[in-house]
Amino acid sequence: MFSVLRLTAVAVVALLVSGCMTARNLEFEWQNDDRRVVLMPTDIELSNLTAGGMAVPNAEWTANAEKHFFNSLRDRLAQTNAEVRVSNKGLDQPPTQIKLIKLHEVVGNSLLVFGPGSRLALPTKTNGKWTLGPSARFLKDHYQSDYALFVHIRDSYASGERVAAILVAGLFGVGLQGGVQRGFASLVDLNTGDVVWHNSIVRQQGELRTIDGARETADKLLTGFPG
Amino acid sequence: MKIITATAILCVALTMGGCKAYTLAPAGKPIVVANAFKATPIIDWSRVQTNNVEIWTVDGPQLEKITFLSGIEDGSPLSPKHWLASQLKASTEGEASKFHKDMGSIEIAELVKETFNRSGYQKFTINNIQPDRFVDNDGVRFDFTFLTNSGLDKEGFAIATVIEEKLHIAIYTGTKEYYFKKYKDTVEQTLRNLSLKNGT
């Protein structure tokens, strides 16, 4: 069971990385002067890949990356015409906000895999409309904002043992998966809950354990963000 | 293990025949579902089928979906690998529960619960088990709630019947936030009008 799952997971990552299964990104331009954007807490997790390919979440990496990445996102947004606001984090988050962040994970995943341009695009989603639903309006009132930026990112790094396993397997012509960075960002209209802008990255590069790496990933993820 | 978690959630798309693309089930056009049922969709659905398992969704199977399982034979499991995305703590211990032809309503509901639990979903709670009609036969209907591995609340209902010692079941699930309710009435109506392809 475990090995089947692992093989499937590796196959999925390979497909995602190759781009054959990822959807086109959504483009957007500001429609008026309502540009107050509240930055949601980043849904982030960093993991260490063991020799056997098991990804073990690393709390220290994650905590540091969360801080560096969030600051990088905020700095990057400051270069746009958006009026940036920061949401509550951790235990100070309203329950509706937590629900919306969890919902964003599956909406973003669905957009990534089943959105227009993907080989698995759903025939019922050709309109490119994806939404978090009317509960998003709570954030409009709570933060006096017009839009919310949601970011979900998962990043894994091969341990020394994993690197050795990759090298040894390579000698026998077997390819093993190393670390993968997979994330997406969505700008949500807080009047409707609709995702109006979306960008995703799925790659075998990226380094969220350093300030420079976090900045590079934030820039990459916000490529095409309205100016 | 995290690489599994991170990608298993995406594998829901791939569990049906490996990267099999969904096709359109247009509104108003009668179709055969899961090789066993006749249905006329009220709205456009995206559908994908493998043998006796068929999934319908509009926005994506993680957001909402109907799963049709037809002709589950005595002694067979519900084969979740074809329709449930496995989660981090999927159990590999012991033997999966199986359908038995003499199961009652509560046992069928428990079979569904065990199948979800075994696939790693958490806090699966059954509510409102009651008699109902399904494909023009007496059957059972029940509601349920559960959590995904990331803690997302989901809810659903199932309606099932046993005909000639085989289980037929339709399960609708969706995120508690927005998507389950979005299509619930449409799904109820669709399932009420479902019939067997070859009659009863």
Coordinates of C-alpha atoms in Angstrom, one line a residue:
Chain A
M1 CA 0.0 0.0 0.0
F2 CA 2.7 2.5 1.0
S3 CA 4.9 1.7 -1.9
V4 CA 2.0 2.1 -4.3
L5 CA 1.1 5.4 -2.8
R6 CA 4.7 6.5 -3.0
L7 CA 5.0 5.5 -6.6
T8 CA 1.8 7.3 -7.4
A9 CA 2.9 10.4 -5.6
V10 CA 6.2 10.4 -7.4
A11 CA 4.4 9.9 -10.7
V12 CA 2.0 12.8 -10.0
V13 CA 4.9 15.1 -9.0
A14 CA 6.7 14.1 -12.2
L15 CA 3.6 15.0 -14.2
L16 CA 3.1 18.2 -12.4
V17 CA 6.7 19.2 -12.8
S18 CA 6.6 18.4 -16.5
G19 CA 3.7 20.7 -16.8
C20 CA 1.4 18.3 -18.6
M21 CA -1.1 18.4 -15.8
T22 CA -1.1 22.0 -14.7
A23 CA -3.6 24.6 -15.7
R24 CA -3.0 28.0 -17.2
N25 CA -2.7 30.8 -14.7
L26 CA -5.5 33.4 -14.3
E27 CA -4.8 37.0 -15.3
F28 CA -6.3 40.1 -13.9
E29 CA -6.0 43.9 -14.0
W30 CA -7.4 46.3 -11.4
Q31 CA -10.8 47.5 -12.4
N32 CA -11.0 50.6 -10.3
D33 CA -9.3 52.2 -7.3
D34 CA -10.5 49.6 -4.8
R35 CA -7.2 48.0 -4.3
R36 CA -7.0 47.2 -0.6
V37 CA -5.5 43.7 -0.4
V38 CA -5.3 41.8 2.9
L39 CA -2.5 39.3 3.0
M40 CA -3.6 36.0 4.5
P41 CA -1.2 33.9 6.7
T42 CA 0.8 31.7 4.4
D43 CA -0.3 28.1 4.4
I44 CA 3.3 26.7 4.4
E45 CA 5.1 23.5 5.3
L46 CA 8.7 22.4 4.7
S47 CA 9.8 18.8 4.9
N48 CA 12.8 16.7 4.9
L49 CA 12.9 13.7 2.5
T50 CA 14.4 10.6 4.1
A51 CA 16.4 8.0 2.3
G52 CA 13.2 6.0 1.6
G53 CA 11.4 9.1 0.2
M54 CA 9.3 9.8 3.3
A55 CA 8.7 13.5 3.8
V56 CA 9.0 14.5 7.4
P57 CA 7.7 18.0 8.3
N58 CA 10.4 20.2 9.8
A59 CA 8.9 22.7 12.3
E60 CA 12.0 24.9 12.6
W61 CA 12.4 25.2 8.8
T62 CA 8.6 25.9 8.5
A63 CA 8.6 28.6 11.2
N64 CA 11.6 30.4 9.7
A65 CA 10.3 30.1 6.1
E66 CA 6.8 31.3 7.2
K67 CA 8.4 34.5 8.5
H68 CA 10.8 35.1 5.6
F69 CA 8.3 34.2 3.0
F70 CA 5.5 36.3 4.4
N71 CA 7.8 39.3 4.7
S72 CA 9.0 38.7 1.1
L73 CA 5.4 38.6 -0.1
R74 CA 4.6 41.8 1.7
D75 CA 7.6 43.5 0.2
R76 CA 6.8 42.3 -3.2
L77 CA 3.2 43.5 -2.9
A78 CA 4.5 46.9 -1.7
Q79 CA 5.9 47.4 -5.2
T80 CA 2.5 47.3 -6.7
N81 CA -0.4 49.7 -6.6
A82 CA -2.2 47.5 -4.0
E83 CA -2.8 48.9 -0.5
V84 CA -1.5 46.1 1.6
R85 CA -3.0 45.0 4.9
V86 CA -2.0 42.2 7.1
S87 CA -4.4 39.7 8.6
N88 CA -4.4 38.1 12.0
K89 CA -2.2 35.1 12.4
G90 CA -2.1 31.9 14.5
L91 CA -4.6 31.7 17.4
D92 CA -5.8 35.3 16.7
Q93 CA -7.4 34.2 13.4
P94 CA -11.2 34.3 13.2
P95 CA -12.7 30.8 12.6
T96 CA -14.1 31.8 9.2
Q97 CA -10.6 32.9 8.1
I98 CA -9.2 29.5 9.0
K99 CA -12.0 27.7 7.1
L100 CA -11.3 29.9 4.0
I101 CA -7.6 29.1 4.1
K102 CA -8.4 25.4 4.2
L103 CA -10.9 25.8 1.4
H104 CA -8.4 27.7 -0.7
E105 CA -6.1 24.7 -0.5
V106 CA -8.6 22.5 -2.3
V107 CA -9.8 25.2 -4.7
G108 CA -6.2 26.0 -5.6
N109 CA -5.4 22.3 -6.1
S110 CA -8.5 21.9 -8.2
L111 CA -7.6 24.9 -10.3
L112 CA -4.0 23.6 -10.7
V113 CA -5.1 20.1 -11.8
F114 CA -8.5 20.7 -13.5
G115 CA -8.3 24.3 -14.7
P116 CA -8.3 25.4 -18.3
G117 CA -5.2 24.3 -20.2
S118 CA -4.6 21.2 -18.1
R119 CA -4.7 17.9 -19.8
L120 CA -7.3 17.0 -17.1
A121 CA -9.3 20.2 -17.6
L122 CA -13.0 19.6 -16.5
P123 CA -15.5 20.3 -19.3
T124 CA -17.7 22.0 -16.7
K125 CA -15.0 24.5 -15.8
T126 CA -14.2 26.1 -19.1
N127 CA -15.4 29.4 -17.8
G128 CA -12.3 29.7 -15.7
K129 CA -14.5 30.8 -12.7
W130 CA -13.3 29.5 -9.3
T131 CA -14.5 30.7 -6.0
L132 CA -14.3 30.5 -2.2
G133 CA -18.0 31.4 -2.0
P134 CA -19.8 34.2 -0.2
S135 CA -18.1 33.6 3.2
A136 CA -15.1 35.5 1.7
R137 CA -17.2 38.6 2.4
F138 CA -16.4 38.2 6.1
L139 CA -12.8 39.2 5.3
K140 CA -14.0 42.3 3.5
D141 CA -15.8 43.5 6.6
H142 CA -13.2 42.2 9.1
Y143 CA -10.2 43.8 7.4
Q144 CA -11.9 46.6 5.4
S145 CA -10.4 45.2 2.3
D146 CA -11.4 44.6 -1.3
Y147 CA -9.3 41.6 -2.0
A148 CA -7.4 38.9 -0.1
L149 CA -4.2 37.2 -1.2
F150 CA -4.1 33.5 -0.3
V151 CA -0.9 31.5 -0.6
H152 CA -0.4 27.8 -0.2
I153 CA 3.1 26.3 -0.5
R154 CA 4.7 22.9 0.2
D155 CA 8.4 22.4 -0.1
S156 CA 10.6 19.3 0.5
Y157 CA 14.3 18.8 0.6
A158 CA 16.3 15.7 0.1
S159 CA 18.3 14.7 3.1
G160 CA 21.9 13.5 2.7
E161 CA 20.7 9.9 2.9
R162 CA 18.1 10.7 0.2
V163 CA 20.7 12.3 -2.1
A164 CA 22.9 9.2 -1.6
A165 CA 19.9 7.0 -2.5
I166 CA 19.2 9.0 -5.6
L167 CA 22.9 8.7 -6.7
V168 CA 23.0 4.9 -6.1
A169 CA 19.6 4.4 -7.8
G170 CA 20.9 6.4 -10.7
L171 CA 23.8 4.0 -11.2
F172 CA 21.2 1.3 -11.8
G173 CA 19.1 3.5 -14.2
V174 CA 16.4 4.2 -11.6
G175 CA 15.2 7.7 -11.1
L176 CA 14.2 8.8 -7.6
Q177 CA 12.3 11.9 -6.7
G178 CA 14.2 14.7 -4.9
G179 CA 12.7 17.7 -3.2
V180 CA 9.8 19.5 -4.9
Q181 CA 8.4 22.9 -4.4
R182 CA 4.7 23.2 -5.1
G183 CA 2.6 26.3 -4.4
F184 CA 0.0 28.6 -5.6
A185 CA -1.3 32.1 -4.9
S186 CA -4.8 33.4 -5.4
L187 CA -6.2 36.9 -5.3
V188 CA -9.8 36.7 -4.2
D189 CA -12.5 39.4 -4.8
L190 CA -14.0 39.8 -1.3
N191 CA -17.4 40.9 -2.7
T192 CA -17.9 37.6 -4.5
G193 CA -15.3 35.2 -3.2
D194 CA -14.2 34.6 -6.8
V195 CA -10.5 33.9 -7.6
V196 CA -9.6 36.8 -10.0
W197 CA -5.9 36.1 -10.3
H198 CA -4.0 32.9 -9.8
N199 CA -0.4 31.7 -10.3
S200 CA 1.2 28.4 -9.5
I201 CA 4.7 26.9 -9.3
V202 CA 5.7 23.3 -9.4
R203 CA 9.4 22.8 -9.6
Q204 CA 12.4 20.9 -8.4
Q205 CA 14.2 24.2 -7.5
G206 CA 13.6 26.8 -4.9
E207 CA 15.0 27.3 -1.4
L208 CA 12.7 28.6 1.3
R209 CA 15.2 28.0 4.2
T210 CA 17.0 31.2 3.4
I211 CA 15.9 34.9 3.2
D212 CA 17.2 35.2 -0.4
G213 CA 15.5 31.9 -1.4
A214 CA 12.2 33.0 0.2
R215 CA 12.4 36.3 -1.7
E216 CA 13.1 34.5 -5.0
T217 CA 10.1 32.1 -4.5
A218 CA 7.8 35.0 -3.6
D219 CA 8.9 36.8 -6.8
K220 CA 8.3 33.7 -8.8
L221 CA 4.9 33.0 -7.2
L222 CA 3.7 36.6 -7.7
T223 CA 4.8 36.7 -11.4
G224 CA 2.0 38.4 -13.3
F225 CA 0.4 39.9 -10.2
P226 CA -1.5 43.1 -11.2
G227 CA 0.8 46.1 -10.9
Chain B
M1 CA 5.5 10.7 4.2
K2 CA 4.7 14.3 3.4
I3 CA 5.3 13.8 -0.3
I4 CA 2.4 11.4 -0.2
T5 CA 0.2 13.8 1.7
A6 CA 1.1 16.7 -0.6
T7 CA 0.3 14.8 -3.7
A8 CA -2.2 12.3 -2.7
I9 CA -4.8 15.0 -2.5
L10 CA -4.0 15.6 -6.2
C11 CA -4.3 11.8 -6.9
V12 CA -8.0 12.0 -6.6
A13 CA -7.9 12.9 -10.3
L14 CA -5.7 10.0 -11.0
T15 CA -7.3 7.2 -9.1
M16 CA -9.8 6.6 -11.9
G17 CA -7.7 4.7 -14.4
G18 CA -4.6 6.8 -14.1
C19 CA -4.7 10.4 -15.5
K20 CA -8.1 9.6 -17.1
A21 CA -9.7 12.8 -18.3
Y22 CA -13.3 13.7 -17.4
T23 CA -15.9 14.0 -20.2
L24 CA -19.1 16.0 -20.3
A25 CA -22.4 14.6 -19.2
P26 CA -24.6 17.3 -20.7
A27 CA -27.9 18.4 -19.0
G28 CA -31.0 16.9 -20.5
K29 CA -29.3 14.0 -22.2
P30 CA -30.1 10.5 -20.8
I31 CA -27.0 8.4 -20.1
V32 CA -25.9 5.1 -18.6
V33 CA -24.0 5.6 -15.3
A34 CA -21.5 3.1 -13.8
N35 CA -22.7 0.5 -16.3
A36 CA -25.9 0.0 -14.3
F37 CA -28.1 3.1 -13.9
K38 CA -30.0 5.4 -16.3
A39 CA -29.9 9.1 -15.5
T40 CA -30.7 12.4 -17.1
P41 CA -28.5 15.1 -15.7
I42 CA -30.3 18.3 -14.7
I43 CA -27.1 20.4 -15.1
D44 CA -23.9 19.7 -16.9
W45 CA -21.5 17.4 -15.0
S46 CA -18.0 16.2 -15.7
R47 CA -17.8 12.4 -15.5
V48 CA -15.2 9.7 -15.3
Q49 CA -15.8 6.0 -15.1
T50 CA -13.9 2.9 -14.4
N51 CA -15.8 -0.4 -14.5
N52 CA -18.7 -0.2 -12.0
V53 CA -17.5 3.1 -10.4
E54 CA -18.4 6.5 -11.8
I55 CA -17.7 10.0 -10.5
W56 CA -19.5 13.2 -11.4
T57 CA -18.3 16.6 -10.4
V58 CA -18.7 20.2 -11.6
D59 CA -15.9 22.1 -9.8
G60 CA -13.6 19.3 -9.0
P61 CA -13.8 16.1 -7.0
Q62 CA -12.1 17.6 -4.0
L63 CA -14.8 20.3 -3.9
E64 CA -17.9 18.2 -4.6
K65 CA -18.7 14.9 -6.3
I66 CA -21.2 12.1 -6.7
T67 CA -19.8 8.6 -6.6
F68 CA -21.9 5.9 -8.1
L69 CA -21.0 2.3 -7.2
S70 CA -23.0 -0.4 -8.9
G71 CA -23.3 -4.2 -8.4
I72 CA -21.0 -4.6 -5.4
E73 CA -21.1 -8.4 -4.9
D74 CA -21.4 -10.3 -1.7
G75 CA -18.0 -10.5 -0.1
S76 CA -16.5 -7.5 -2.0
P77 CA -15.1 -4.3 -0.5
L78 CA -16.2 -0.9 -1.8
S79 CA -12.8 -0.5 -3.5
P80 CA -12.0 3.0 -2.3
K81 CA -8.8 3.2 -4.4
H82 CA -11.1 3.9 -7.3
W83 CA -13.0 6.8 -5.8
L84 CA -11.5 8.0 -2.5
A85 CA -8.2 9.9 -2.4
S86 CA -6.1 8.2 0.2
Q87 CA -5.0 10.4 3.1
L88 CA -1.8 10.4 5.1
K89 CA -2.9 7.9 7.8
A90 CA -4.5 5.4 5.4
S91 CA -4.7 2.1 7.2
T92 CA -3.0 -0.9 5.8
E93 CA -3.7 -3.1 8.8
G94 CA -6.2 -5.9 8.8
E95 CA -8.7 -6.7 6.1
A96 CA -11.0 -4.1 4.6
S97 CA -14.7 -4.5 5.5
K98 CA -16.8 -6.1 2.8
F99 CA -20.3 -6.0 1.7
H100 CA -22.5 -8.9 2.7
K101 CA -25.8 -9.6 1.1
D102 CA -27.7 -9.8 4.4
M103 CA -26.5 -6.5 5.7
G104 CA -29.1 -4.1 7.2
S105 CA -29.2 -0.3 7.0
I106 CA -26.9 0.3 9.9
E107 CA -24.4 -2.2 8.7
I108 CA -24.3 -0.6 5.2
A109 CA -23.8 2.8 6.8
E110 CA -21.0 1.4 8.9
L111 CA -19.4 -0.2 5.8
V112 CA -19.2 3.3 4.2
K113 CA -17.8 4.7 7.4
E114 CA -15.2 2.1 7.7
T115 CA -14.2 2.6 4.0
F116 CA -13.7 6.4 4.6
N117 CA -11.8 5.8 7.9
R118 CA -9.6 3.2 6.3
S119 CA -8.7 5.8 3.6
G120 CA -7.5 8.1 6.2
Y121 CA -10.4 10.5 6.7
Q122 CA -11.1 11.5 10.2
K123 CA -14.1 11.9 12.6
F124 CA -16.5 10.3 10.2
T125 CA -19.9 10.7 11.9
I126 CA -23.2 9.1 10.6
N127 CA -26.5 11.0 11.1
N128 CA -30.1 10.4 10.2
I129 CA -30.1 6.8 9.0
Q130 CA -33.6 6.3 7.5
P131 CA -35.4 4.1 4.9
D132 CA -35.6 5.5 1.4
R133 CA -36.1 4.5 -2.2
F134 CA -33.2 4.2 -4.6
V135 CA -33.5 3.1 -8.2
D136 CA -37.1 2.2 -7.6
N137 CA -36.3 -0.2 -4.7
D138 CA -36.4 0.0 -1.0
G139 CA -33.2 1.1 0.5
V140 CA -31.4 3.3 3.0
R141 CA -30.2 6.9 3.2
F142 CA -28.0 8.5 5.7
D143 CA -26.1 11.8 6.1
F144 CA -22.5 12.1 7.4
T145 CA -19.7 14.5 8.1
F146 CA -15.9 14.0 8.2
L147 CA -12.6 15.8 8.1
T148 CA -9.9 15.6 5.5
N149 CA -6.3 15.2 6.6
S150 CA -5.7 19.0 6.5
G151 CA -8.7 19.5 8.7
L152 CA -11.2 20.7 6.1
D153 CA -14.8 19.9 7.1
K154 CA -16.8 17.9 4.6
E155 CA -20.3 16.5 4.6
G156 CA -22.3 14.2 2.5
F157 CA -25.1 11.7 2.1
A158 CA -25.4 8.2 0.7
I159 CA -28.4 6.3 -0.6
A160 CA -28.2 2.6 -1.2
T161 CA -30.2 -0.5 -2.0
V162 CA -29.5 -4.2 -2.4
I163 CA -31.0 -5.9 -5.5
E164 CA -30.4 -9.6 -6.2
E165 CA -27.8 -9.7 -3.5
K166 CA -25.8 -6.8 -5.0
L167 CA -25.2 -3.4 -3.4
H168 CA -25.9 -0.3 -5.4
I169 CA -25.0 3.0 -3.8
A170 CA -24.6 6.7 -4.6
I171 CA -22.5 8.9 -2.3
Y172 CA -22.5 12.7 -2.6
T173 CA -19.7 14.6 -0.7
G174 CA -18.6 18.2 -0.7
T175 CA -16.9 20.8 1.4
K176 CA -19.0 22.0 4.2
E177 CA -18.0 25.5 3.3
Y178 CA -20.1 26.4 0.1
Y179 CA -19.7 23.5 -2.3
F180 CA -21.8 20.7 -0.6
K181 CA -24.9 23.0 -0.4
K182 CA -24.3 24.4 -3.8
Y183 CA -25.4 21.2 -5.6
K184 CA -27.3 19.3 -2.9
D185 CA -30.8 19.9 -4.2
T186 CA -29.7 19.1 -7.8
V187 CA -28.1 15.9 -6.6
E188 CA -31.1 14.9 -4.5
Q189 CA -33.4 15.4 -7.6
T190 CA -31.0 13.5 -9.9
L191 CA -30.7 10.5 -7.6
R192 CA -34.5 10.4 -7.0
N193 CA -34.9 10.0 -10.8
L194 CA -32.2 7.4 -11.2
S195 CA -33.3 3.9 -12.4
L196 CA -31.7 0.6 -13.3
K197 CA -30.5 0.2 -16.8
N198 CA -32.0 -3.2 -17.1
G199 CA -35.1 -2.6 -14.9
T200 CA -35.6 -4.2 -11.5

